[in-house]
PDB file of C-alpha atoms and ligand atoms in Angstrom:
ATOM      1  CA  MET A   1     -27.533  83.382   5.009  1.00  0.00           C
ATOM      2  CA  ASN A   2     -24.519  85.632   4.483  1.00  0.00           C
ATOM      3  CA  ILE A   3     -21.217  84.121   3.427  1.00  0.00           C
ATOM      4  CA  ILE A   4     -17.710  85.136   2.453  1.00  0.00           C
ATOM      5  CA  LEU A   5     -15.819  83.310  -0.289  1.00  0.00           C
ATOM      6  CA  ILE A   6     -12.137  83.725   0.433  1.00  0.00           C
ATOM      7  CA  GLY A   7      -9.167  82.484  -1.567  1.00  0.00           C
ATOM      8  CA  PRO A   8      -6.335  83.632  -3.815  1.00  0.00           C
ATOM      9  CA  PRO A   9      -6.925  85.119  -7.281  1.00  0.00           C
ATOM     10  CA  GLY A  10      -8.137  82.388  -9.607  1.00  0.00           C
ATOM     11  CA  ALA A  11      -9.407  80.134  -6.803  1.00  0.00           C
ATOM     12  CA  GLY A  12     -12.872  80.118  -8.384  1.00  0.00           C
ATOM     13  CA  LYS A  13     -14.728  82.488  -6.059  1.00  0.00           C
ATOM     14  CA  GLY A  14     -16.546  84.270  -8.903  1.00  0.00           C
ATOM     15  CA  THR A  15     -17.567  81.007 -10.604  1.00  0.00           C
ATOM     16  CA  GLN A  16     -18.997  79.539  -7.407  1.00  0.00           C
ATOM     17  CA  ALA A  17     -20.644  82.836  -6.428  1.00  0.00           C
ATOM     18  CA  ARG A  18     -22.514  82.901  -9.731  1.00  0.00           C
ATOM     19  CA  ILE A  19     -23.805  79.366  -9.087  1.00  0.00           C
ATOM     20  CA  LEU A  20     -25.001  80.336  -5.604  1.00  0.00           C
ATOM     21  CA  VAL A  21     -26.804  83.346  -7.086  1.00  0.00           C
ATOM     22  CA  GLU A  22     -28.563  81.206  -9.697  1.00  0.00           C
ATOM     23  CA  GLU A  23     -29.486  78.355  -7.388  1.00  0.00           C
ATOM     24  CA  ARG A  24     -30.214  80.107  -4.109  1.00  0.00           C
ATOM     25  CA  GLY A  25     -31.305  83.634  -4.956  1.00  0.00           C
ATOM     26  CA  MET A  26     -28.380  85.102  -3.072  1.00  0.00           C
ATOM     27  CA  GLU A  27     -26.737  88.368  -4.124  1.00  0.00           C
ATOM     28  CA  GLN A  28     -23.067  88.406  -5.140  1.00  0.00           C
ATOM     29  CA  LEU A  29     -21.152  91.403  -3.871  1.00  0.00           C
ATOM     30  CA  SER A  30     -17.848  91.365  -5.746  1.00  0.00           C
ATOM     31  CA  THR A  31     -15.696  94.390  -4.981  1.00  0.00           C
ATOM     32  CA  GLY A  32     -13.520  93.455  -7.986  1.00  0.00           C
ATOM     33  CA  ASP A  33     -16.558  93.695 -10.301  1.00  0.00           C
ATOM     34  CA  MET A  34     -17.710  96.935  -8.636  1.00  0.00           C
ATOM     35  CA  LEU A  35     -14.267  98.468  -9.068  1.00  0.00           C
ATOM     36  CA  ARG A  36     -14.085  97.370 -12.708  1.00  0.00           C
ATOM     37  CA  GLU A  37     -17.483  99.014 -13.286  1.00  0.00           C
ATOM     38  CA  ALA A  38     -16.242 102.201 -11.643  1.00  0.00           C
ATOM     39  CA  LYS A  39     -13.141 102.026 -13.830  1.00  0.00           C
ATOM     40  CA  ASP A  40     -15.214 101.665 -17.013  1.00  0.00           C
ATOM     41  CA  SER A  41     -17.496 104.540 -16.007  1.00  0.00           C
ATOM     42  CA  GLY A  42     -14.525 106.932 -16.255  1.00  0.00           C
ATOM     43  CA  THR A  43     -15.363 108.718 -12.980  1.00  0.00           C
ATOM     44  CA  GLU A  44     -12.601 110.325 -10.924  1.00  0.00           C
ATOM     45  CA  MET A  45     -12.637 107.404  -8.500  1.00  0.00           C
ATOM     46  CA  GLY A  46     -12.621 104.979 -11.436  1.00  0.00           C
ATOM     47  CA  ASN A  47      -9.519 106.512 -12.947  1.00  0.00           C
ATOM     48  CA  LYS A  48      -7.798 106.512  -9.589  1.00  0.00           C
ATOM     49  CA  VAL A  49      -8.337 102.803  -8.984  1.00  0.00           C
ATOM     50  CA  ALA A  50      -7.644 101.629 -12.559  1.00  0.00           C
ATOM     51  CA  GLU A  51      -3.862 101.908 -12.279  1.00  0.00           C
ATOM     52  CA  VAL A  52      -3.737 100.352  -8.822  1.00  0.00           C
ATOM     53  CA  MET A  53      -5.767  97.378 -10.044  1.00  0.00           C
ATOM     54  CA  ALA A  54      -3.721  96.895 -13.207  1.00  0.00           C
ATOM     55  CA  ARG A  55      -0.592  96.643 -11.050  1.00  0.00           C
ATOM     56  CA  GLY A  56      -2.308  94.038  -8.893  1.00  0.00           C
ATOM     57  CA  GLU A  57      -2.186  96.084  -5.681  1.00  0.00           C
ATOM     58  CA  LEU A  58      -5.109  96.619  -3.316  1.00  0.00           C
ATOM     59  CA  VAL A  59      -7.187  99.791  -3.543  1.00  0.00           C
ATOM     60  CA  THR A  60      -7.781 101.662  -0.292  1.00  0.00           C
ATOM     61  CA  ASP A  61      -9.967 100.204   2.436  1.00  0.00           C
ATOM     62  CA  GLU A  62     -12.082 103.400   2.475  1.00  0.00           C
ATOM     63  CA  ILE A  63     -13.106 102.983  -1.174  1.00  0.00           C
ATOM     64  CA  VAL A  64     -14.129  99.332  -0.964  1.00  0.00           C
ATOM     65  CA  ILE A  65     -15.861  99.690   2.406  1.00  0.00           C
ATOM     66  CA  GLY A  66     -17.852 102.581   0.898  1.00  0.00           C
ATOM     67  CA  LEU A  67     -18.875 100.410  -2.066  1.00  0.00           C
ATOM     68  CA  ILE A  68     -20.066  97.590   0.186  1.00  0.00           C
ATOM     69  CA  ARG A  69     -21.929  99.952   2.518  1.00  0.00           C
ATOM     70  CA  GLU A  70     -24.020 101.215  -0.420  1.00  0.00           C
ATOM     71  CA  LYS A  71     -25.042  97.677  -1.435  1.00  0.00           C
ATOM     72  CA  LEU A  72     -25.961  96.328   1.987  1.00  0.00           C
ATOM     73  CA  THR A  73     -29.012  98.461   2.407  1.00  0.00           C
ATOM     74  CA  GLY A  74     -32.185  97.973   0.378  1.00  0.00           C
ATOM     75  CA  SER A  75     -31.566  94.471  -1.000  1.00  0.00           C
ATOM     76  CA  ASP A  76     -34.252  91.793  -0.941  1.00  0.00           C
ATOM     77  CA  ALA A  77     -31.846  88.913  -1.622  1.00  0.00           C
ATOM     78  CA  THR A  78     -31.929  85.772   0.528  1.00  0.00           C
ATOM     79  CA  GLY A  79     -28.369  86.507   1.562  1.00  0.00           C
ATOM     80  CA  PHE A  80     -25.102  88.058   0.455  1.00  0.00           C
ATOM     81  CA  ILE A  81     -22.034  86.369  -0.967  1.00  0.00           C
ATOM     82  CA  PHE A  82     -19.005  88.534  -0.304  1.00  0.00           C
ATOM     83  CA  ASP A  83     -16.551  87.785  -3.104  1.00  0.00           C
ATOM     84  CA  GLY A  84     -13.162  89.478  -2.910  1.00  0.00           C
ATOM     85  CA  PHE A  85     -14.183  91.354   0.241  1.00  0.00           C
ATOM     86  CA  PRO A  86     -12.953  91.623   2.952  1.00  0.00           C
ATOM     87  CA  ARG A  87      -9.317  91.529   1.862  1.00  0.00           C
ATOM     88  CA  THR A  88      -7.709  93.169   4.907  1.00  0.00           C
ATOM     89  CA  LEU A  89      -8.273  93.000   8.661  1.00  0.00           C
ATOM     90  CA  LYS A  90      -9.617  96.560   8.578  1.00  0.00           C
ATOM     91  CA  GLN A  91     -12.193  95.529   5.978  1.00  0.00           C
ATOM     92  CA  ALA A  92     -13.134  92.479   8.080  1.00  0.00           C
ATOM     93  CA  ASP A  93     -13.793  94.701  11.106  1.00  0.00           C
ATOM     94  CA  ALA A  94     -15.773  97.116   8.944  1.00  0.00           C
ATOM     95  CA  LEU A  95     -17.907  94.262   7.599  1.00  0.00           C
ATOM     96  CA  ASN A  96     -18.753  93.139  11.130  1.00  0.00           C
ATOM     97  CA  ASP A  97     -19.891  96.669  11.943  1.00  0.00           C
ATOM     98  CA  LEU A  98     -21.872  97.085   8.716  1.00  0.00           C
ATOM     99  CA  LEU A  99     -23.686  93.770   9.164  1.00  0.00           C
ATOM    100  CA  ALA A 100     -24.539  94.669  12.750  1.00  0.00           C
ATOM    101  CA  GLU A 101     -25.908  98.024  11.556  1.00  0.00           C
ATOM    102  CA  VAL A 102     -28.365  96.285   9.204  1.00  0.00           C
ATOM    103  CA  GLY A 103     -29.250  93.597  11.761  1.00  0.00           C
ATOM    104  CA  GLN A 104     -27.515  90.756   9.889  1.00  0.00           C
ATOM    105  CA  THR A 105     -24.900  88.159  10.788  1.00  0.00           C
ATOM    106  CA  LEU A 106     -22.051  86.455   8.996  1.00  0.00           C
ATOM    107  CA  ASP A 107     -22.841  82.754   8.774  1.00  0.00           C
ATOM    108  CA  ARG A 108     -19.938  81.063   6.949  1.00  0.00           C
ATOM    109  CA  VAL A 109     -16.522  81.894   5.593  1.00  0.00           C
ATOM    110  CA  VAL A 110     -15.658  79.421   2.847  1.00  0.00           C
ATOM    111  CA  GLU A 111     -11.970  79.221   2.009  1.00  0.00           C
ATOM    112  CA  LEU A 112     -11.256  77.910  -1.488  1.00  0.00           C
ATOM    113  CA  ARG A 113      -7.843  76.242  -1.422  1.00  0.00           C
ATOM    114  CA  VAL A 114      -5.781  76.039  -4.625  1.00  0.00           C
ATOM    115  CA  GLU A 115      -2.004  75.912  -4.911  1.00  0.00           C
ATOM    116  CA  ASP A 116      -0.112  78.685  -6.686  1.00  0.00           C
ATOM    117  CA  GLU A 117       1.001  76.705  -9.716  1.00  0.00           C
ATOM    118  CA  ALA A 118      -2.601  75.923 -10.649  1.00  0.00           C
ATOM    119  CA  LEU A 119      -3.614  79.550 -10.057  1.00  0.00           C
ATOM    120  CA  VAL A 120      -1.065  80.883 -12.530  1.00  0.00           C
ATOM    121  CA  LYS A 121      -2.230  78.379 -15.145  1.00  0.00           C
ATOM    122  CA  ARG A 122      -5.894  79.244 -14.599  1.00  0.00           C
ATOM    123  CA  ILE A 123      -5.509  82.992 -14.649  1.00  0.00           C
ATOM    124  CA  THR A 124      -3.293  83.324 -17.690  1.00  0.00           C
ATOM    125  CA  ALA A 125      -5.830  81.192 -19.635  1.00  0.00           C
ATOM    126  CA  ARG A 126      -8.919  83.098 -18.432  1.00  0.00           C
ATOM    127  CA  SER A 127     -11.365  85.186 -20.463  1.00  0.00           C
ATOM    128  CA  THR A 128     -14.979  86.271 -19.945  1.00  0.00           C
ATOM    129  CA  CYS A 129     -18.008  87.040 -22.085  1.00  0.00           C
ATOM    130  CA  GLY A 130     -18.316  90.802 -22.517  1.00  0.00           C
ATOM    131  CA  SER A 131     -22.128  90.644 -22.236  1.00  0.00           C
ATOM    132  CA  CYS A 132     -22.965  88.227 -19.422  1.00  0.00           C
ATOM    133  CA  GLY A 133     -19.633  87.637 -17.670  1.00  0.00           C
ATOM    134  CA  GLU A 134     -19.562  83.855 -18.254  1.00  0.00           C
ATOM    135  CA  VAL A 135     -16.022  82.699 -17.500  1.00  0.00           C
ATOM    136  CA  TYR A 136     -13.994  80.692 -20.067  1.00  0.00           C
ATOM    137  CA  ASN A 137     -10.599  79.031 -19.900  1.00  0.00           C
ATOM    138  CA  ASP A 138      -8.441  78.324 -22.966  1.00  0.00           C
ATOM    139  CA  ILE A 139      -7.659  74.815 -21.715  1.00  0.00           C
ATOM    140  CA  THR A 140     -10.558  73.556 -19.606  1.00  0.00           C
ATOM    141  CA  LYS A 141     -13.514  75.501 -21.035  1.00  0.00           C
ATOM    142  CA  PRO A 142     -12.632  77.145 -24.345  1.00  0.00           C
ATOM    143  CA  ILE A 143     -14.870  79.677 -26.102  1.00  0.00           C
ATOM    144  CA  PRO A 144     -17.030  77.628 -28.553  1.00  0.00           C
ATOM    145  CA  ALA A 145     -15.588  77.289 -32.073  1.00  0.00           C
ATOM    146  CA  ASP A 146     -18.429  79.396 -33.525  1.00  0.00           C
ATOM    147  CA  GLY A 147     -17.352  82.279 -31.272  1.00  0.00           C
ATOM    148  CA  THR A 148     -20.633  82.660 -29.359  1.00  0.00           C
ATOM    149  CA  CYS A 149     -21.115  82.529 -25.604  1.00  0.00           C
ATOM    150  CA  VAL A 150     -22.831  79.343 -24.340  1.00  0.00           C
ATOM    151  CA  LYS A 151     -24.876  81.362 -21.852  1.00  0.00           C
ATOM    152  CA  CYS A 152     -26.089  84.399 -23.766  1.00  0.00           C
ATOM    153  CA  GLY A 153     -24.906  84.089 -27.394  1.00  0.00           C
ATOM    154  CA  GLY A 154     -22.663  87.131 -27.002  1.00  0.00           C
ATOM    155  CA  THR A 155     -19.734  87.401 -29.403  1.00  0.00           C
ATOM    156  CA  GLU A 156     -17.374  89.735 -27.522  1.00  0.00           C
ATOM    157  CA  PHE A 157     -14.869  88.233 -25.109  1.00  0.00           C
ATOM    158  CA  LYS A 158     -12.363  90.030 -22.940  1.00  0.00           C
ATOM    159  CA  ARG A 159      -9.292  89.406 -20.827  1.00  0.00           C
ATOM    160  CA  ARG A 160      -8.659  91.393 -17.655  1.00  0.00           C
ATOM    161  CA  ALA A 161      -5.839  93.943 -17.652  1.00  0.00           C
ATOM    162  CA  ASP A 162      -4.448  92.341 -14.467  1.00  0.00           C
ATOM    163  CA  ASP A 163      -4.566  88.732 -15.749  1.00  0.00           C
ATOM    164  CA  ASN A 164      -0.896  88.684 -16.751  1.00  0.00           C
ATOM    165  CA  GLU A 165       2.005  87.003 -14.973  1.00  0.00           C
ATOM    166  CA  GLU A 166       3.532  90.151 -13.505  1.00  0.00           C
ATOM    167  CA  SER A 167       0.324  91.551 -11.970  1.00  0.00           C
ATOM    168  CA  LEU A 168      -0.589  88.080 -10.825  1.00  0.00           C
ATOM    169  CA  ARG A 169       2.628  87.827  -8.806  1.00  0.00           C
ATOM    170  CA  THR A 170       1.715  91.104  -7.070  1.00  0.00           C
ATOM    171  CA  ARG A 171      -1.856  89.905  -6.510  1.00  0.00           C
ATOM    172  CA  LEU A 172      -0.658  86.642  -4.980  1.00  0.00           C
ATOM    173  CA  MET A 173       1.735  88.497  -2.692  1.00  0.00           C
ATOM    174  CA  ALA A 174      -1.074  90.874  -1.641  1.00  0.00           C
ATOM    175  CA  TYR A 175      -3.211  87.812  -0.912  1.00  0.00           C
ATOM    176  CA  TYR A 176      -0.644  86.114   1.302  1.00  0.00           C
ATOM    177  CA  LYS A 177       0.411  89.295   3.105  1.00  0.00           C
ATOM    178  CA  GLN A 178      -2.901  91.085   3.582  1.00  0.00           C
ATOM    179  CA  THR A 179      -5.776  88.648   3.057  1.00  0.00           C
ATOM    180  CA  ALA A 180      -4.585  85.220   4.246  1.00  0.00           C
ATOM    181  CA  PRO A 181      -4.408  86.441   7.907  1.00  0.00           C
ATOM    182  CA  LEU A 182      -8.209  86.685   7.745  1.00  0.00           C
ATOM    183  CA  ILE A 183      -8.374  82.902   7.691  1.00  0.00           C
ATOM    184  CA  GLY A 184      -7.007  82.766  11.233  1.00  0.00           C
ATOM    185  CA  TYR A 185      -9.312  85.623  12.193  1.00  0.00           C
ATOM    186  CA  TYR A 186     -12.432  83.765  11.014  1.00  0.00           C
ATOM    187  CA  TYR A 187     -11.193  80.436  12.312  1.00  0.00           C
ATOM    188  CA  HIS A 188     -11.191  81.966  15.769  1.00  0.00           C
ATOM    189  CA  ALA A 189     -14.579  83.574  15.158  1.00  0.00           C
ATOM    190  CA  GLY A 190     -15.826  79.996  14.585  1.00  0.00           C
ATOM    191  CA  ASN A 191     -17.311  80.264  11.111  1.00  0.00           C
ATOM    192  CA  HIS A 192     -14.404  79.305   8.848  1.00  0.00           C
ATOM    193  CA  CYS A 193     -14.505  76.188   6.670  1.00  0.00           C
ATOM    194  CA  ARG A 194     -12.213  74.950   3.913  1.00  0.00           C
ATOM    195  CA  VAL A 195     -13.024  73.474   0.510  1.00  0.00           C
ATOM    196  CA  ASP A 196     -10.590  72.013  -2.016  1.00  0.00           C
ATOM    197  CA  GLY A 197     -10.808  74.361  -5.011  1.00  0.00           C
ATOM    198  CA  LEU A 198      -9.063  72.001  -7.435  1.00  0.00           C
ATOM    199  CA  GLY A 199     -11.277  69.747  -9.528  1.00  0.00           C
ATOM    200  CA  GLU A 200     -14.565  69.910 -11.398  1.00  0.00           C
ATOM    201  CA  ILE A 201     -16.773  72.979 -10.895  1.00  0.00           C
ATOM    202  CA  ASP A 202     -19.726  70.736  -9.939  1.00  0.00           C
ATOM    203  CA  ALA A 203     -17.707  68.813  -7.355  1.00  0.00           C
ATOM    204  CA  ILE A 204     -16.583  72.066  -5.739  1.00  0.00           C
ATOM    205  CA  LYS A 205     -20.155  73.333  -5.820  1.00  0.00           C
ATOM    206  CA  ALA A 206     -21.264  70.163  -3.983  1.00  0.00           C
ATOM    207  CA  ALA A 207     -18.486  70.524  -1.406  1.00  0.00           C
ATOM    208  CA  ILE A 208     -19.545  74.118  -0.726  1.00  0.00           C
ATOM    209  CA  ALA A 209     -23.213  73.090  -0.441  1.00  0.00           C
ATOM    210  CA  GLU A 210     -22.259  70.493   2.151  1.00  0.00           C
ATOM    211  CA  LYS A 211     -20.506  73.153   4.220  1.00  0.00           C
ATOM    212  CA  LEU A 212     -23.418  75.587   3.927  1.00  0.00           C
ATOM    213  CA  ASP A 213     -26.249  73.127   4.538  1.00  0.00           C
ATOM    214  CA  GLY A 214     -24.562  70.492   6.694  1.00  0.00           C
TER     215      GLY A 214
HETATM  216  P1  ADP B 301      -8.990  88.363  -8.111  1.00  0.00           P
HETATM  217  O1  ADP B 301      -9.464  87.554  -9.292  1.00  0.00           O
HETATM  218  O2  ADP B 301      -7.535  88.692  -8.196  1.00  0.00           O
HETATM  219  O3  ADP B 301      -9.385  87.797  -6.813  1.00  0.00           O
HETATM  220  P2  ADP B 301     -10.870  90.642  -8.036  1.00  0.00           P
HETATM  221  O4  ADP B 301     -11.659  90.687  -9.270  1.00  0.00           O
HETATM  222  O5  ADP B 301     -11.578  90.245  -6.793  1.00  0.00           O
HETATM  223  O6  ADP B 301      -9.579  89.773  -8.288  1.00  0.00           O
HETATM  224  O7  ADP B 301     -10.161  92.072  -7.763  1.00  0.00           O
HETATM  225  C1  ADP B 301      -9.320  92.670  -8.725  1.00  0.00           C
HETATM  226  C2  ADP B 301      -8.562  93.846  -8.123  1.00  0.00           C
HETATM  227  O8  ADP B 301      -9.486  94.806  -7.572  1.00  0.00           O
HETATM  228  C3  ADP B 301      -7.628  93.527  -6.972  1.00  0.00           C
HETATM  229  O9  ADP B 301      -6.355  93.071  -7.395  1.00  0.00           O
HETATM  230  C4  ADP B 301      -7.564  94.887  -6.252  1.00  0.00           C
HETATM  231  O10 ADP B 301      -6.749  95.808  -6.947  1.00  0.00           O
HETATM  232  C5  ADP B 301      -8.990  95.386  -6.363  1.00  0.00           C
HETATM  233  N1  ADP B 301      -9.837  94.946  -5.228  1.00  0.00           N
HETATM  234  C6  ADP B 301     -10.917  94.121  -5.296  1.00  0.00           C
HETATM  235  N2  ADP B 301     -11.467  93.943  -4.080  1.00  0.00           N
HETATM  236  C7  ADP B 301     -10.711  94.664  -3.210  1.00  0.00           C
HETATM  237  C8  ADP B 301     -10.741  94.859  -1.802  1.00  0.00           C
HETATM  238  N3  ADP B 301     -11.689  94.287  -1.022  1.00  0.00           N
HETATM  239  N4  ADP B 301      -9.794  95.667  -1.237  1.00  0.00           N
HETATM  240  C9  ADP B 301      -8.863  96.244  -1.977  1.00  0.00           C
HETATM  241  N5  ADP B 301      -8.748  96.093  -3.317  1.00  0.00           N
HETATM  242  C10 ADP B 301      -9.659  95.304  -3.938  1.00  0.00           C
END
């Protein structure tokens, strides 16, 4: 089964994708994570995208489509979770073509719905473990008092360069202008469904499972 998780920054796509990976053997394809890796590797492409990302703007369709194309071939996962991709209509068309090329289909597009006020609160409080990527939140899931990650025992935590109020405003605007139209696109394709992204992680997980298995 191949699915897209779609929703504004901070909607919880990464958190839910990680659960689906652990519980269902699916493979998470997060263009945000891929771009951050490219950025850290210091390659020419990495340097080019770093500034764009820090401002909260979208990197070019060509770059992200290229990244996804590389990952779609040669995986033995039970399915892909597209997280943060597609983000434009051009990327959505490209994904259709790429899936057709590898003989796969898109089964569900799960929209995670969260209002802006909650998004700002979530994102400005967010940090992750530098070793395993476990996500923490200063208010709802703080880093343990002994300073070690609950998942892997790591002791380094980081905040994203674009998790500040100014970049977040740009990211939200990019979402509403460029990505939100995809919801209508997939609604008409017949595979869109909506889940309330506010609430406990487990409750959202259950709501997603119902949409995928029901
Ligand atoms: P968010 O938490 O805001 O959803 P991501 O981790 O998915 O963020 O992406 C971070 C940044 O990486 C985006 O603001 C954008 O600059 C870039 N990016 C990620 N995916 C794409 C994409 N599919 N198309 C264009 N830019 C992307």
